[in-house]
Amino acid sequence: MKTLRGQLSALLLLMLAGCAGNHQSALDPHGAQAYTIHHLFQLFFWVTLVIYVLVLLAVLYVIVRRRREEPAALVAEIPTAQSEKRSTVTVGALVVLTIVILFVLLVFDFSAGRTIAALRENSDVQIKITGHQWWWEATYEDPVAHQEMTTANEFHIPVGSVVRFDLESHDVIHSFWVPELHGKKDLIPGHPTSVWLKADKPGTYEGQCAEFCGAQHAHMRFLVIAEPRDKYNAWLDHARQPAPEPVFENEKHGKQVFMGSTCVMCHAIAGTSAGAGLGPDLTHVAGRLSLAAGTIPNNPGHLAGWIIDPQRIKPGVIMPQHNIPPKDLRDLLAYLETLK
Amino acid sequence: MKRLALVILVIAPIVISESCKREERAYRIQPPDAEVADAVPVTSFQVGPSTQAATMPSNPYENNAYALTEGQRLFNAMNCVGCHFHGGGGIGPPLMDSTWIYGGEPAQIFDTIIRGRPNGMPSFRNHLQDSQAWMIVAYVRSLSGNANPNAAPGRDDNMNGPIPPASIKKQPATQSSQPPSTVMPS
Amino acid sequence: MTVPQTTFGSPEALMRDADLAQLHETWSRPRGLWGWLVTTNHKDIAERYIVTAFIFFILAGILAVIMRIQLAVPENHFVGPDLYNQIFTVHGTTMMFLFAVPIMEAFALYLVPLMVGTRNVAFPRLNAFGYFTYLAGGLQLWGALLANTGPDTGWFAYVPLSGPAFAPGKRVDVWADMVTTTEISALVGAVEIIVTVFKQRAVGMSLNRIPVYVWAMVVTSFMIIFAMPAVMTASGFLPMDRMPHVNTHFFNPAEGGDALLYQHVFWFFGHPEVYIIFIPATGFVSTIITTFSRRPIFGYIPIILSLIATGFIGFGLWVHHMFATPVPNLGQSFFTAASMMIAIPAGVQIFCWIATLWGGKPVLKMPLVWVLGFIALFVLGGLTGIMLASIPIDLQVHDTYFVVAHFHYVLIGGAVFPLFGAVYYWFPKMTGRMMSEKLGLWHFWLFFIGFNMTFFPMHLLGLHGMTRRIYTYLPETGWGMLNHIASSGALFMGLGVLVFLYNALVSMRRGEVAGENPWGAATLEWTTTSPPPKYNYALLPTVRGRYPLWENFAQTPLVSGLSTDKREVLSTSILDAQPEHRYEIGTDSILPLLMGIVTGIFFVVLVFTPWIVPICAGGWFVVMAIWFWIGTGQPQEKHKAHEYHEPRSPGEPGLSLGSDANPSPQT
């Protein structure tokens, strides 16, 4: 960004980025890989813009200087070899120039690819992402078995470190994409793969599934929350803890409602007998920013609506509608709110 | 020409409505009344002349492709396969034959799932929504070929094991078998 | 017995009235509906294709409007996810399989025999069958959509989402079977064009005198022959995986199959497919630029070589659709290089076109206006394509609206704009009347402005993270405003298309009468009447250069002596188009329709059961046995009376191209 051109282009593209107002813009990089891609994109953008403008100008010139007569009135002439010679030289030169420009772009492209590949360092943070229809499961891997932690849809990572995400799919093809950190990678059943991310600044980065995966592909979002290392460690320690026992009567009753209804058949809460893996892990659900894979904000009202009628919010999702009496629902919510 | 048009106009709505029902993705639903318990006989073996009502609630998901696939998913996820395997039976009785101890009608199977049965079939009341149970009912019936093959699931993406329901030949469901002890030795 | 000879001057004046009347009679089709069902005239069939393809274009456009309405505001409830998924799938499938390729083939089937100076395509009954198969596929897809069985897994239907485990019901089977059906018709068209161009060109039309458009169609046809079998493989394996009693495991990783295999096989077709759509459009552009610059195209040989290079390189690009998959990086890099390399022949063509305009006297009529729009839009789309060729950039914009913008710029800008230009250009030839220039300008500007309003913001949407195939989006994403602009633009595009329809329908009745050559163009089709007679040319033309009408056509010999009581064409050699023999081609017949019906039944019932395979095999056998038994409709004995023979010395009866001063008399 040291040159004026670099600053101008960054300004232009940032203006365009500002139009979005979200944290999901490839034009607003916050990670090492995304920066590299952004710089490459700027190069391609300006080169192709200049080429495009020149072509348009050439065509405009030809049209503006034309004579204005009926086609049949204008006699067609076969041009002489002499008059064609200048055109031949010009076109030949332009073709050579095209080849040269393409070659230069290719070299920069390969160079950027190598820069990104060089960022695949060994990392102490390895997260296994399993794509489901239509949510994201994450297991924070650890050599010590009981320290492995499973969560869903919101992943914390330490700022400034390379994090390796191991990607697998449970059902159909999904695609893991956090635009502000890196490009996307497909999760294909039978083809486990990895992607390395590195956030350079703390922040909450939004991601979305980028491969059509069925009815609710539109609502399969996730968050990557980058924090300073100490805050990340604190979060991880907390996330490894099982759910606390409920204290108040209504919370205890809420836990009974959870265990006695369909919830326990699909969801797991560490520290209880609920261990099913069909739906997202709920051990620390109250600490998340959103629900339903980034679709609705996490507050009691939305949570209640989601439990009673998920099909209204995400029609087609596997979670069924529920018919819970109001008191049970209130107690269930109270219990879920304790799962911070 | 007119006759051809007439034929098409008559056939088309039938084909379209059948196809619409088969392909409908009923995401938000109103299943039939869950309290079928008292209405469903589990055997036709009665004292004296037959007096019990013949009508039982029907399954709205019968022959709905989406419901059958969801039923398959639930059959695996709720661990029905743990006892019934993929219809072949093991700890539990087989589901792909024509013998139904407690009846093979949809409402009878629903009753079995929701209330449980003696000798090991657990009750899923409150642990499965009625809509989920009806979907499993539809899938279970497809294991004996009692579902429209156009709607029944094809092979799943696992190792080659059970015959996919769409390829199973139909086994008519007998309402129930007589308990062995009631059969007179010949 | 008539003997092939040369004559000069207006064909009608040179033929005896009785002969002309008999020629007319021989090439006419029976009256009424029966005639419509049995015709094998290439122009009739091409017109059918054009009308049907435009109907599909409008239907798919309506689906697009529905999508844009749904996406105009966040969290909209215009259509639900299930219907939206069916809509975008059917939109893409219709545009790619039922509109884009068939309309290009349709124009070729109409124009190529005229441009090369022959009377019909090489296999007329096969041509008729191709149309009926295409119609069956289209009806299958749209009938299914109306019955809630429209495919809903995308126009490329990736497994495992479209596999038996995750796509319940028959929707994907319908998709797979209609793809196979329509690709049969594409192969039919390709075969027709190749054989017609290679073996039925006018005498003297050596390879380097073939019009650029015809070259483009030959390249396209070869691409179709190599690419279509790949998609038919994919669309054959997929239903086999899904079908009861077949239950294969091609794409089941647990049993040794591979989900990526599907992507490779599909995109091996999918990338050449877009060049199959684009290369005919370049043929249109070359033709229109030639005519409206009032000079021959600059760089004929480089353009032909570019077409061929594009055809070859186009088969080496497919992995650029798969950069986000775990395909090894080194392999992917080859495809980056190839994807950039294909810009070179495209660039050559563009420079040649601009050089033609520069060195000529441009006349700004509607066809050229569309071509100028094409240049503005296609170059933009091509340049975003260069961006997409780079793997790091592609990993950010793959499967986002950036790609949607790119391919609409190259497909609409690069194919539909030249197509509209071609319609304005050849409408006078096909109907005998000119289209209105004023309405044409309205059409153009509404469509051009609407198009840019709709698709330019999508570049930004994609860069801001909006992924494809989502039926709605959250308000917090901030994508609302750009989506709203895009949806408004769709309205203008729709209006433009309505103006076009009005223009076409009204001009057909009340347009200004066009003569034989209203544009002063150079190629052979402008030498015959507008519309052309059933037999195209009463006396087949010969050529002595690339631009016959600009090179003293009145002094060029014509061929006479072909039978007037049988449908005969002149077969010539491949390289130099020297006459070889007279060839009788098929007459009108109901067999193509019967074959099309059997094929249609096959593919519709195949959705439900594999048992239709042996049943329809029997049906095909019966129809084809009758077809080949009949041959070209005449028993062999009658041919002997009209044998063609080479002249051994000047003056002896036979086909000879005499000099200007010495026309041989007719006997």
PDB file of N, CA and C in Angstrom, chain A residues 18-82:
ATOM      1  N   GLY A  18     -17.606  -0.476   1.533  1.00  0.00           N
ATOM      2  CA  GLY A  18     -18.422   0.187   2.530  1.00  0.00           C
ATOM      3  C   GLY A  18     -19.901   0.097   2.233  1.00  0.00           C
ATOM      4  N   CYS A  19     -20.234  -0.106   0.954  1.00  0.00           N
ATOM      5  CA  CYS A  19     -21.645  -0.209   0.612  1.00  0.00           C
ATOM      6  C   CYS A  19     -22.304  -1.376   1.328  1.00  0.00           C
ATOM      7  N   ALA A  20     -21.534  -2.414   1.628  1.00  0.00           N
ATOM      8  CA  ALA A  20     -22.154  -3.622   2.144  1.00  0.00           C
ATOM      9  C   ALA A  20     -22.464  -3.510   3.619  1.00  0.00           C
ATOM     10  N   GLY A  21     -21.566  -2.965   4.391  1.00  0.00           N
ATOM     11  CA  GLY A  21     -21.862  -2.811   5.806  1.00  0.00           C
ATOM     12  C   GLY A  21     -21.892  -4.109   6.569  1.00  0.00           C
ATOM     13  N   ASN A  22     -21.379  -5.171   5.987  1.00  0.00           N
ATOM     14  CA  ASN A  22     -21.385  -6.419   6.728  1.00  0.00           C
ATOM     15  C   ASN A  22     -19.941  -6.839   6.950  1.00  0.00           C
ATOM     16  N   HIS A  23     -19.782  -8.013   7.540  1.00  0.00           N
ATOM     17  CA  HIS A  23     -18.423  -8.497   7.754  1.00  0.00           C
ATOM     18  C   HIS A  23     -18.171  -9.703   6.884  1.00  0.00           C
ATOM     19  N   GLN A  24     -18.645  -9.612   5.652  1.00  0.00           N
ATOM     20  CA  GLN A  24     -18.562 -10.777   4.794  1.00  0.00           C
ATOM     21  C   GLN A  24     -18.035 -10.374   3.431  1.00  0.00           C
ATOM     22  N   SER A  25     -17.185  -9.367   3.375  1.00  0.00           N
ATOM     23  CA  SER A  25     -16.801  -8.833   2.083  1.00  0.00           C
ATOM     24  C   SER A  25     -15.380  -9.222   1.734  1.00  0.00           C
ATOM     25  N   ALA A  26     -15.218  -9.779   0.580  1.00  0.00           N
ATOM     26  CA  ALA A  26     -13.877 -10.130   0.117  1.00  0.00           C
ATOM     27  C   ALA A  26     -13.033  -8.887  -0.137  1.00  0.00           C
ATOM     28  N   LEU A  27     -13.685  -7.738  -0.237  1.00  0.00           N
ATOM     29  CA  LEU A  27     -12.938  -6.509  -0.481  1.00  0.00           C
ATOM     30  C   LEU A  27     -12.454  -5.873   0.811  1.00  0.00           C
ATOM     31  N   ASP A  28     -12.680  -6.558   1.921  1.00  0.00           N
ATOM     32  CA  ASP A  28     -12.329  -5.986   3.224  1.00  0.00           C
ATOM     33  C   ASP A  28     -11.516  -7.030   3.984  1.00  0.00           C
ATOM     34  N   PRO A  29     -10.323  -7.324   3.510  1.00  0.00           N
ATOM     35  CA  PRO A  29      -9.612  -8.470   4.073  1.00  0.00           C
ATOM     36  C   PRO A  29      -9.077  -8.194   5.472  1.00  0.00           C
ATOM     37  N   HIS A  30      -9.096  -9.231   6.279  1.00  0.00           N
ATOM     38  CA  HIS A  30      -8.534  -9.125   7.620  1.00  0.00           C
ATOM     39  C   HIS A  30      -7.621 -10.290   7.944  1.00  0.00           C
ATOM     40  N   GLY A  31      -7.298 -11.051   6.954  1.00  0.00           N
ATOM     41  CA  GLY A  31      -6.442 -12.194   7.203  1.00  0.00           C
ATOM     42  C   GLY A  31      -5.337 -12.230   6.172  1.00  0.00           C
ATOM     43  N   ALA A  32      -4.280 -12.937   6.467  1.00  0.00           N
ATOM     44  CA  ALA A  32      -3.118 -12.929   5.578  1.00  0.00           C
ATOM     45  C   ALA A  32      -3.475 -13.423   4.185  1.00  0.00           C
ATOM     46  N   GLN A  33      -4.198 -14.532   4.109  1.00  0.00           N
ATOM     47  CA  GLN A  33      -4.542 -15.061   2.792  1.00  0.00           C
ATOM     48  C   GLN A  33      -5.443 -14.090   2.042  1.00  0.00           C
ATOM     49  N   ALA A  34      -6.411 -13.520   2.770  1.00  0.00           N
ATOM     50  CA  ALA A  34      -7.351 -12.617   2.104  1.00  0.00           C
ATOM     51  C   ALA A  34      -6.649 -11.366   1.599  1.00  0.00           C
ATOM     52  N   TYR A  35      -5.630 -10.898   2.337  1.00  0.00           N
ATOM     53  CA  TYR A  35      -4.865  -9.742   1.856  1.00  0.00           C
ATOM     54  C   TYR A  35      -4.179 -10.047   0.540  1.00  0.00           C
ATOM     55  N   THR A  36      -3.546 -11.220   0.496  1.00  0.00           N
ATOM     56  CA  THR A  36      -2.828 -11.606  -0.724  1.00  0.00           C
ATOM     57  C   THR A  36      -3.786 -11.644  -1.910  1.00  0.00           C
ATOM     58  N   ILE A  37      -4.945 -12.257  -1.674  1.00  0.00           N
ATOM     59  CA  ILE A  37      -5.918 -12.366  -2.760  1.00  0.00           C
ATOM     60  C   ILE A  37      -6.400 -10.983  -3.165  1.00  0.00           C
ATOM     61  N   HIS A  38      -6.595 -10.125  -2.178  1.00  0.00           N
ATOM     62  CA  HIS A  38      -7.098  -8.790  -2.468  1.00  0.00           C
ATOM     63  C   HIS A  38      -6.109  -8.013  -3.330  1.00  0.00           C
ATOM     64  N   HIS A  39      -4.820  -8.123  -3.012  1.00  0.00           N
ATOM     65  CA  HIS A  39      -3.823  -7.417  -3.819  1.00  0.00           C
ATOM     66  C   HIS A  39      -3.788  -7.952  -5.243  1.00  0.00           C
ATOM     67  N   LEU A  40      -3.881  -9.266  -5.351  1.00  0.00           N
ATOM     68  CA  LEU A  40      -3.901  -9.860  -6.689  1.00  0.00           C
ATOM     69  C   LEU A  40      -5.117  -9.362  -7.465  1.00  0.00           C
ATOM     70  N   PHE A  41      -6.249  -9.304  -6.764  1.00  0.00           N
ATOM     71  CA  PHE A  41      -7.473  -8.850  -7.421  1.00  0.00           C
ATOM     72  C   PHE A  41      -7.324  -7.417  -7.899  1.00  0.00           C
ATOM     73  N   GLN A  42      -6.679  -6.578  -7.086  1.00  0.00           N
ATOM     74  CA  GLN A  42      -6.499  -5.195  -7.507  1.00  0.00           C
ATOM     75  C   GLN A  42      -5.676  -5.129  -8.796  1.00  0.00           C
ATOM     76  N   LEU A  43      -4.627  -5.945  -8.868  1.00  0.00           N
ATOM     77  CA  LEU A  43      -3.821  -5.944 -10.084  1.00  0.00           C
ATOM     78  C   LEU A  43      -4.667  -6.321 -11.289  1.00  0.00           C
ATOM     79  N   PHE A  44      -5.367  -7.456 -11.157  1.00  0.00           N
ATOM     80  CA  PHE A  44      -6.201  -7.914 -12.272  1.00  0.00           C
ATOM     81  C   PHE A  44      -7.230  -6.859 -12.625  1.00  0.00           C
ATOM     82  N   PHE A  45      -7.823  -6.240 -11.597  1.00  0.00           N
ATOM     83  CA  PHE A  45      -8.898  -5.283 -11.825  1.00  0.00           C
ATOM     84  C   PHE A  45      -8.402  -4.111 -12.653  1.00  0.00           C
ATOM     85  N   TRP A  46      -7.278  -3.518 -12.254  1.00  0.00           N
ATOM     86  CA  TRP A  46      -6.823  -2.321 -12.955  1.00  0.00           C
ATOM     87  C   TRP A  46      -6.339  -2.658 -14.362  1.00  0.00           C
ATOM     88  N   VAL A  47      -5.647  -3.784 -14.501  1.00  0.00           N
ATOM     89  CA  VAL A  47      -5.179  -4.145 -15.846  1.00  0.00           C
ATOM     90  C   VAL A  47      -6.372  -4.356 -16.769  1.00  0.00           C
ATOM     91  N   THR A  48      -7.365  -5.136 -16.298  1.00  0.00           N
ATOM     92  CA  THR A  48      -8.500  -5.420 -17.180  1.00  0.00           C
ATOM     93  C   THR A  48      -9.335  -4.160 -17.400  1.00  0.00           C
ATOM     94  N   LEU A  49      -9.392  -3.282 -16.422  1.00  0.00           N
ATOM     95  CA  LEU A  49     -10.154  -2.049 -16.617  1.00  0.00           C
ATOM     96  C   LEU A  49      -9.543  -1.209 -17.733  1.00  0.00           C
ATOM     97  N   VAL A  50      -8.213  -1.085 -17.715  1.00  0.00           N
ATOM     98  CA  VAL A  50      -7.557  -0.302 -18.762  1.00  0.00           C
ATOM     99  C   VAL A  50      -7.799  -0.924 -20.132  1.00  0.00           C
ATOM    100  N   ILE A  51      -7.661  -2.249 -20.208  1.00  0.00           N
ATOM    101  CA  ILE A  51      -7.895  -2.918 -21.488  1.00  0.00           C
ATOM    102  C   ILE A  51      -9.323  -2.659 -21.970  1.00  0.00           C
ATOM    103  N   TYR A  52     -10.255  -2.779 -21.045  1.00  0.00           N
ATOM    104  CA  TYR A  52     -11.664  -2.622 -21.429  1.00  0.00           C
ATOM    105  C   TYR A  52     -11.926  -1.219 -21.959  1.00  0.00           C
ATOM    106  N   VAL A  53     -11.413  -0.226 -21.241  1.00  0.00           N
ATOM    107  CA  VAL A  53     -11.650   1.161 -21.671  1.00  0.00           C
ATOM    108  C   VAL A  53     -11.047   1.387 -23.052  1.00  0.00           C
ATOM    109  N   LEU A  54      -9.863   0.856 -23.297  1.00  0.00           N
ATOM    110  CA  LEU A  54      -9.242   1.055 -24.618  1.00  0.00           C
ATOM    111  C   LEU A  54     -10.085   0.416 -25.720  1.00  0.00           C
ATOM    112  N   VAL A  55     -10.588  -0.794 -25.454  1.00  0.00           N
ATOM    113  CA  VAL A  55     -11.410  -1.445 -26.482  1.00  0.00           C
ATOM    114  C   VAL A  55     -12.655  -0.612 -26.762  1.00  0.00           C
ATOM    115  N   LEU A  56     -13.290  -0.151 -25.690  1.00  0.00           N
ATOM    116  CA  LEU A  56     -14.502   0.652 -25.884  1.00  0.00           C
ATOM    117  C   LEU A  56     -14.201   1.914 -26.673  1.00  0.00           C
ATOM    118  N   LEU A  57     -13.091   2.548 -26.349  1.00  0.00           N
ATOM    119  CA  LEU A  57     -12.741   3.779 -27.059  1.00  0.00           C
ATOM    120  C   LEU A  57     -12.520   3.495 -28.535  1.00  0.00           C
ATOM    121  N   ALA A  58     -11.851   2.381 -28.828  1.00  0.00           N
ATOM    122  CA  ALA A  58     -11.608   2.053 -30.232  1.00  0.00           C
ATOM    123  C   ALA A  58     -12.926   1.893 -30.983  1.00  0.00           C
ATOM    124  N   VAL A  59     -13.856   1.182 -30.359  1.00  0.00           N
ATOM    125  CA  VAL A  59     -15.132   0.952 -31.037  1.00  0.00           C
ATOM    126  C   VAL A  59     -15.905   2.263 -31.186  1.00  0.00           C
ATOM    127  N   LEU A  60     -15.875   3.060 -30.153  1.00  0.00           N
ATOM    128  CA  LEU A  60     -16.581   4.348 -30.213  1.00  0.00           C
ATOM    129  C   LEU A  60     -16.025   5.216 -31.330  1.00  0.00           C
ATOM    130  N   TYR A  61     -14.704   5.227 -31.414  1.00  0.00           N
ATOM    131  CA  TYR A  61     -14.076   6.034 -32.442  1.00  0.00           C
ATOM    132  C   TYR A  61     -14.547   5.622 -33.827  1.00  0.00           C
ATOM    133  N   VAL A  62     -14.560   4.307 -34.042  1.00  0.00           N
ATOM    134  CA  VAL A  62     -14.958   3.808 -35.356  1.00  0.00           C
ATOM    135  C   VAL A  62     -16.379   4.220 -35.691  1.00  0.00           C
ATOM    136  N   ILE A  63     -17.234   4.186 -34.711  1.00  0.00           N
ATOM    137  CA  ILE A  63     -18.640   4.502 -34.992  1.00  0.00           C
ATOM    138  C   ILE A  63     -18.822   5.992 -35.196  1.00  0.00           C
ATOM    139  N   VAL A  64     -18.150   6.770 -34.365  1.00  0.00           N
ATOM    140  CA  VAL A  64     -18.380   8.211 -34.426  1.00  0.00           C
ATOM    141  C   VAL A  64     -17.909   8.784 -35.744  1.00  0.00           C
ATOM    142  N   ARG A  65     -16.812   8.249 -36.306  1.00  0.00           N
ATOM    143  CA  ARG A  65     -16.271   8.881 -37.501  1.00  0.00           C
ATOM    144  C   ARG A  65     -16.868   8.304 -38.793  1.00  0.00           C
ATOM    145  N   ARG A  66     -17.946   7.484 -38.678  1.00  0.00           N
ATOM    146  CA  ARG A  66     -18.456   6.823 -39.871  1.00  0.00           C
ATOM    147  C   ARG A  66     -19.232   7.805 -40.745  1.00  0.00           C
ATOM    148  N   ARG A  67     -19.421   7.415 -42.005  1.00  0.00           N
ATOM    149  CA  ARG A  67     -20.306   8.166 -42.888  1.00  0.00           C
ATOM    150  C   ARG A  67     -21.713   7.614 -42.700  1.00  0.00           C
ATOM    151  N   ARG A  68     -22.665   8.408 -42.965  1.00  0.00           N
ATOM    152  CA  ARG A  68     -24.028   7.986 -42.683  1.00  0.00           C
ATOM    153  C   ARG A  68     -24.823   7.782 -43.947  1.00  0.00           C
ATOM    154  N   GLU A  69     -24.740   6.540 -44.529  1.00  0.00           N
ATOM    155  CA  GLU A  69     -25.504   6.249 -45.737  1.00  0.00           C
ATOM    156  C   GLU A  69     -26.159   4.892 -45.622  1.00  0.00           C
ATOM    157  N   GLU A  70     -27.069   4.603 -46.533  1.00  0.00           N
ATOM    158  CA  GLU A  70     -27.733   3.312 -46.536  1.00  0.00           C
ATOM    159  C   GLU A  70     -26.741   2.225 -46.927  1.00  0.00           C
ATOM    160  N   PRO A  71     -26.883   1.049 -46.382  1.00  0.00           N
ATOM    161  CA  PRO A  71     -25.894  -0.002 -46.683  1.00  0.00           C
ATOM    162  C   PRO A  71     -25.822  -0.353 -48.151  1.00  0.00           C
ATOM    163  N   ALA A  72     -26.967  -0.455 -48.792  1.00  0.00           N
ATOM    164  CA  ALA A  72     -26.899  -0.884 -50.191  1.00  0.00           C
ATOM    165  C   ALA A  72     -26.285   0.204 -51.060  1.00  0.00           C
ATOM    166  N   ALA A  73     -26.401   1.452 -50.585  1.00  0.00           N
ATOM    167  CA  ALA A  73     -25.849   2.534 -51.399  1.00  0.00           C
ATOM    168  C   ALA A  73     -24.337   2.553 -51.333  1.00  0.00           C
ATOM    169  N   LEU A  74     -23.802   2.085 -50.215  1.00  0.00           N
ATOM    170  CA  LEU A  74     -22.353   2.065 -50.086  1.00  0.00           C
ATOM    171  C   LEU A  74     -21.818   0.844 -50.791  1.00  0.00           C
ATOM    172  N   VAL A  75     -20.960   1.113 -51.747  1.00  0.00           N
ATOM    173  CA  VAL A  75     -20.442  -0.026 -52.504  1.00  0.00           C
ATOM    174  C   VAL A  75     -19.413  -0.758 -51.663  1.00  0.00           C
ATOM    175  N   ALA A  76     -19.522  -2.070 -51.647  1.00  0.00           N
ATOM    176  CA  ALA A  76     -18.539  -2.847 -50.909  1.00  0.00           C
ATOM    177  C   ALA A  76     -17.261  -2.901 -51.703  1.00  0.00           C
ATOM    178  N   GLU A  77     -16.134  -2.670 -51.041  1.00  0.00           N
ATOM    179  CA  GLU A  77     -14.876  -2.794 -51.764  1.00  0.00           C
ATOM    180  C   GLU A  77     -13.985  -3.829 -51.101  1.00  0.00           C
ATOM    181  N   ILE A  78     -13.270  -4.509 -51.941  1.00  0.00           N
ATOM    182  CA  ILE A  78     -12.242  -5.425 -51.457  1.00  0.00           C
ATOM    183  C   ILE A  78     -10.967  -4.597 -51.275  1.00  0.00           C
ATOM    184  N   PRO A  79     -10.461  -4.499 -50.048  1.00  0.00           N
ATOM    185  CA  PRO A  79      -9.293  -3.620 -49.841  1.00  0.00           C
ATOM    186  C   PRO A  79      -8.023  -4.216 -50.439  1.00  0.00           C
ATOM    187  N   THR A  80      -7.065  -3.363 -50.703  1.00  0.00           N
ATOM    188  CA  THR A  80      -5.803  -3.819 -51.302  1.00  0.00           C
ATOM    189  C   THR A  80      -4.871  -4.357 -50.228  1.00  0.00           C
ATOM    190  N   ALA A  81      -3.895  -5.108 -50.659  1.00  0.00           N
ATOM    191  CA  ALA A  81      -2.926  -5.668 -49.718  1.00  0.00           C
ATOM    192  C   ALA A  81      -2.187  -4.553 -48.992  1.00  0.00           C
ATOM    193  N   GLN A  82      -1.962  -3.462 -49.677  1.00  0.00           N
ATOM    194  CA  GLN A  82      -1.236  -2.338 -49.081  1.00  0.00           C
ATOM    195  C   GLN A  82      -1.975  -1.781 -47.870  1.00  0.00           C
TER     196      GLN A  82
END
